[in-house]
Short mmCIF file of C-alpha atoms in Angstrom, two decimals:
data_model
loop_
_atom_site.label_atom_id
_atom_site.label_comp_id
_atom_site.label_asym_id
_atom_site.label_seq_id
_atom_site.Cartn_x
_atom_site.Cartn_y
_atom_site.Cartn_z
CA MET A 136 -23.30 -36.55 -0.44
CA ASN A 137 -21.80 -33.08 -0.72
CA THR A 138 -19.28 -32.96 -3.54
CA SER A 139 -18.71 -29.20 -3.57
CA ALA A 140 -15.16 -28.01 -3.05
CA PRO A 141 -14.40 -26.51 0.36
CA PRO A 142 -13.72 -22.78 0.52
CA PRO A 143 -10.07 -21.77 0.31
CA ALA A 144 -8.44 -21.86 3.71
CA SER A 145 -7.05 -18.73 5.28
CA PRO A 146 -3.26 -18.69 5.53
CA GLY A 147 -2.01 -20.39 8.64
CA PRO A 148 1.10 -19.86 10.73
CA ALA A 149 2.97 -22.49 8.72
CA ASP A 150 2.78 -20.30 5.60
CA ARG A 151 5.78 -18.08 6.26
CA ARG A 152 5.07 -15.89 3.24
CA ALA A 153 1.48 -15.04 4.10
CA PHE A 154 0.38 -11.55 5.05
CA VAL A 155 -1.63 -12.01 8.24
CA ARG A 156 -4.05 -9.33 9.42
CA THR A 157 -2.61 -7.07 12.08
CA THR A 158 -2.96 -3.49 13.25
CA LEU A 159 0.12 -1.28 13.43
CA ASP A 160 -0.02 1.47 16.06
CA LEU A 161 2.18 4.44 15.17
CA GLY A 162 1.03 6.65 18.02
CA ASP A 163 -0.94 9.46 16.40
CA MET A 164 -1.75 7.23 13.42
CA VAL A 165 -3.06 3.67 13.22
CA LEU A 166 -2.65 1.33 10.25
CA ARG A 167 -5.68 -0.95 10.24
CA PRO A 168 -6.38 -3.70 7.70
CA TRP A 169 -8.80 -2.67 4.97
CA GLY A 170 -11.82 -4.96 4.84
CA ARG A 171 -15.53 -5.29 5.49
CA GLU A 172 -15.23 -4.01 9.06
CA ALA A 173 -14.25 -0.60 7.69
CA ALA A 174 -17.68 -0.42 6.06
CA GLU A 175 -19.15 0.17 9.52
CA SER A 176 -17.65 3.66 9.45
CA GLU A 177 -19.46 6.13 7.21
CA THR A 178 -16.51 8.47 7.65
CA VAL A 179 -14.16 5.91 6.10
CA LEU A 180 -16.59 5.13 3.25
CA ASP A 181 -16.93 8.82 2.48
CA GLY A 182 -13.14 9.13 2.66
CA LEU A 183 -12.80 6.47 -0.04
CA VAL A 184 -15.31 8.31 -2.23
CA ALA A 185 -13.37 11.56 -1.71
CA ALA A 186 -10.10 9.79 -2.54
CA ALA A 187 -11.47 8.60 -5.88
CA ALA A 188 -12.43 12.18 -6.74
CA ASP A 189 -9.05 13.70 -5.89
CA PRO A 190 -7.20 14.65 -9.11
CA LEU A 191 -3.79 13.34 -7.99
CA ILE A 192 -5.15 10.03 -6.74
CA ALA A 193 -7.27 9.70 -9.88
CA LEU A 194 -4.13 10.19 -11.98
CA TRP A 195 -1.52 8.12 -10.13
CA ASN A 196 -3.62 5.66 -8.05
CA PRO A 197 -7.13 5.53 -9.53
CA LEU A 198 -9.76 4.01 -7.24
CA ALA A 199 -13.06 2.41 -8.27
CA THR A 200 -14.85 3.99 -5.28
CA ALA A 201 -17.05 6.65 -6.84
CA ASP A 202 -19.87 6.04 -4.33
CA ARG A 203 -20.49 4.08 -1.14
CA GLY A 204 -21.59 1.00 -3.06
CA ASP A 205 -18.34 0.99 -5.00
CA ALA A 206 -16.43 1.56 -1.76
CA LEU A 207 -18.07 -1.52 -0.21
CA ALA A 208 -17.06 -3.66 -3.19
CA TRP A 209 -13.52 -2.29 -2.97
CA LEU A 210 -13.34 -3.19 0.72
CA GLU A 211 -14.49 -6.74 -0.01
CA SER A 212 -11.73 -7.16 -2.58
CA ARG A 213 -9.17 -6.01 0.01
CA ASP A 214 -10.54 -8.64 2.38
CA GLY A 215 -9.92 -11.24 -0.31
CA GLY A 216 -6.25 -10.29 -0.53
CA TRP A 217 -5.88 -10.70 3.21
CA ASP A 218 -7.76 -14.02 3.17
CA ARG A 219 -5.29 -15.42 0.64
CA GLY A 220 -2.27 -13.93 2.40
CA ALA A 221 -1.42 -12.33 -0.95
CA ALA A 222 -1.92 -8.62 -0.29
CA ALA A 223 -1.78 -6.52 2.87
CA SER A 224 -3.88 -3.36 2.49
CA PHE A 225 -3.90 -0.91 5.38
CA ALA A 226 -6.02 2.16 6.03
CA ALA A 227 -4.02 4.97 7.63
CA LEU A 228 -6.35 6.47 10.25
CA ALA A 229 -5.93 9.35 12.66
CA ALA A 230 -5.70 7.93 16.19
CA THR A 231 -7.81 10.73 17.63
CA ASP A 232 -10.98 10.53 15.55
CA GLY A 233 -10.50 7.68 13.05
CA ALA A 234 -10.40 10.04 10.08
CA LEU A 235 -9.03 8.47 6.91
CA LEU A 236 -5.60 9.84 6.01
CA GLY A 237 -4.46 7.47 3.30
CA SER A 238 -3.68 3.90 2.36
CA VAL A 239 -0.69 1.62 1.89
CA THR A 240 -0.68 -1.82 0.24
CA LEU A 241 2.03 -4.46 0.19
CA ARG A 242 1.41 -7.30 -2.28
CA TRP A 243 3.32 -10.29 -3.54
CA VAL A 244 4.73 -10.13 -7.07
CA ASP A 245 6.42 -13.52 -6.73
CA ARG A 246 5.48 -15.05 -3.39
CA THR A 247 7.77 -18.07 -3.75
CA ASP A 248 10.74 -15.82 -4.42
CA GLY A 249 9.89 -13.33 -1.65
CA LEU A 250 9.44 -10.44 -4.11
CA ALA A 251 6.79 -7.87 -3.18
CA MET A 252 5.68 -4.39 -4.25
CA ILE A 253 4.34 -1.55 -2.15
CA GLY A 254 2.13 1.42 -3.05
CA TYR A 255 0.48 4.28 -1.18
CA TRP A 256 -1.74 7.33 -1.44
CA THR A 257 -2.84 10.10 0.89
CA LEU A 258 -5.85 12.38 0.96
CA PRO A 259 -5.17 16.09 0.33
CA ALA A 260 -5.67 17.13 3.97
CA ALA A 261 -3.04 14.59 5.09
CA ARG A 262 -0.30 15.61 2.67
CA GLY A 263 2.84 17.32 3.90
CA ARG A 264 2.62 15.56 7.28
CA GLY A 265 4.76 12.50 6.66
CA VAL A 266 1.79 10.12 6.53
CA ALA A 267 2.91 8.22 3.43
CA THR A 268 6.53 8.06 4.60
CA ARG A 269 5.74 6.77 8.07
CA ALA A 270 3.12 4.29 6.87
CA THR A 271 5.37 2.93 4.13
CA ARG A 272 8.32 2.53 6.52
CA ALA A 273 6.13 0.69 9.02
CA VAL A 274 4.57 -1.69 6.50
CA THR A 275 7.92 -2.36 4.81
CA GLY A 276 9.53 -3.37 8.10
CA TRP A 277 6.50 -5.44 9.03
CA GLY A 278 6.69 -7.30 5.69
CA PHE A 279 10.35 -8.10 6.18
CA ARG A 280 9.85 -9.26 9.77
CA THR A 281 6.63 -11.22 9.60
CA ALA A 282 6.23 -12.47 6.01
CA ASP A 283 9.84 -13.20 5.06
CA ALA A 284 9.85 -10.69 2.21
CA ARG A 285 13.25 -10.69 0.53
CA ARG A 286 12.90 -7.65 -1.75
CA VAL A 287 10.23 -4.95 -1.91
CA GLU A 288 9.88 -2.65 -4.91
CA ILE A 289 8.26 0.73 -5.54
CA ALA A 290 7.45 1.75 -9.11
CA HIS A 291 6.03 5.23 -9.62
CA ALA A 292 5.46 7.45 -12.63
CA VAL A 293 8.43 9.69 -13.39
CA GLY A 294 6.14 12.70 -13.03
CA ASN A 295 5.04 11.69 -9.53
CA GLU A 296 7.77 13.50 -7.63
CA ALA A 297 6.04 13.20 -4.25
CA SER A 298 6.09 9.42 -4.52
CA CYS A 299 9.78 9.54 -5.41
CA ARG A 300 10.51 11.51 -2.23
CA VAL A 301 8.61 8.98 -0.14
CA ALA A 302 10.55 6.10 -1.70
CA ARG A 303 13.90 7.70 -0.97
CA ARG A 304 12.99 8.60 2.62
CA CYS A 305 11.93 5.01 3.20
CA GLY A 306 15.31 3.66 2.10
CA TYR A 307 14.20 2.45 -1.34
CA LEU A 308 17.22 2.92 -3.58
CA PRO A 309 16.69 4.07 -7.18
CA GLU A 310 17.46 1.33 -9.69
CA GLY A 311 16.50 2.78 -13.06
CA THR A 312 13.69 3.83 -15.36
CA LEU A 313 11.06 1.49 -16.82
CA ARG A 314 9.95 2.86 -20.18
CA ASP A 315 6.22 3.05 -20.98
CA SER A 316 5.78 0.78 -18.00
CA HIS A 317 2.24 1.39 -16.78
CA ARG A 318 -1.02 2.94 -17.96
CA PHE A 319 -2.17 5.49 -15.41
CA GLY A 320 -5.45 7.28 -14.78
CA ASP A 321 -5.06 9.57 -17.79
CA GLY A 322 -5.11 6.53 -20.07
CA ALA A 323 -1.50 7.04 -21.18
CA TYR A 324 1.53 4.85 -20.57
CA HIS A 325 4.17 6.56 -18.43
CA ASP A 326 7.82 5.84 -17.74
CA GLU A 327 8.33 4.73 -14.15
CA HIS A 328 11.18 5.01 -11.71
CA LEU A 329 11.99 1.72 -10.01
CA HIS A 330 13.16 1.72 -6.37
CA ALA A 331 13.80 -1.27 -4.13
CA ARG A 332 14.75 -2.32 -0.62
CA LEU A 333 16.25 -5.62 0.42
CA ALA A 334 15.62 -7.27 3.75
CA THR A 335 19.38 -7.02 4.33
CA ASP A 336 19.53 -3.25 3.72
CA PRO A 337 20.04 -1.07 6.80
CA ASP A 338 17.06 0.85 8.12
CA PRO A 339 16.91 4.40 6.71
CA ALA A 340 17.68 7.36 8.92
CA ASP A 341 14.70 9.37 10.14
CA PRO A 342 13.74 12.38 8.00
CA THR A 343 15.22 15.63 9.33
CA GLY A 344 12.85 18.49 8.92
CA GLU A 345 12.39 18.22 5.16
CA PRO A 346 8.95 18.69 3.61
CA THR A 347 7.20 15.33 3.71
CA ALA A 348 4.47 13.58 1.75
#
């Protein structure tokens, strides 16, 4: 008689606050769920290794992807978040050649209460092209529509001005400063700016020719 516990079930349609794998097509950019399938692309694996080595990502969004083996383990952990419906991690890929541009992740802080947090990073070659702004807008709207998110927050280091611009362009209103809130890649605790959007907030206007992140 088999007495082992069954594996955890993937979230089903009845779980209204589950993030369910989907691909978001933004035209020239595709947001595809991070996971084991991405390991089939050496370009994407090498992109993750390059991201870990970038000074800005290493400071504000450190990644444990120093080599391809680490990148594979990282991808498996992203798969786990999707399996539980707890975190939605997307790779931002160029539609033309599949090159990795960046990443955006929406995760539950309090799933029962509908409170989530979103974060993002972009590779150096993709900066200044609106990648983070467009990806964050798309995933925010998707979270409100499909997972019944009530409130989504962005918390970024006060010194990370590019992230602040992205938050504002995506309609995340500033709500204050969190003192010594988070330890970043330099090992020090930094103050963070807190931004948030509610599901009931109006959609933000499109950016108008400003420099983008």
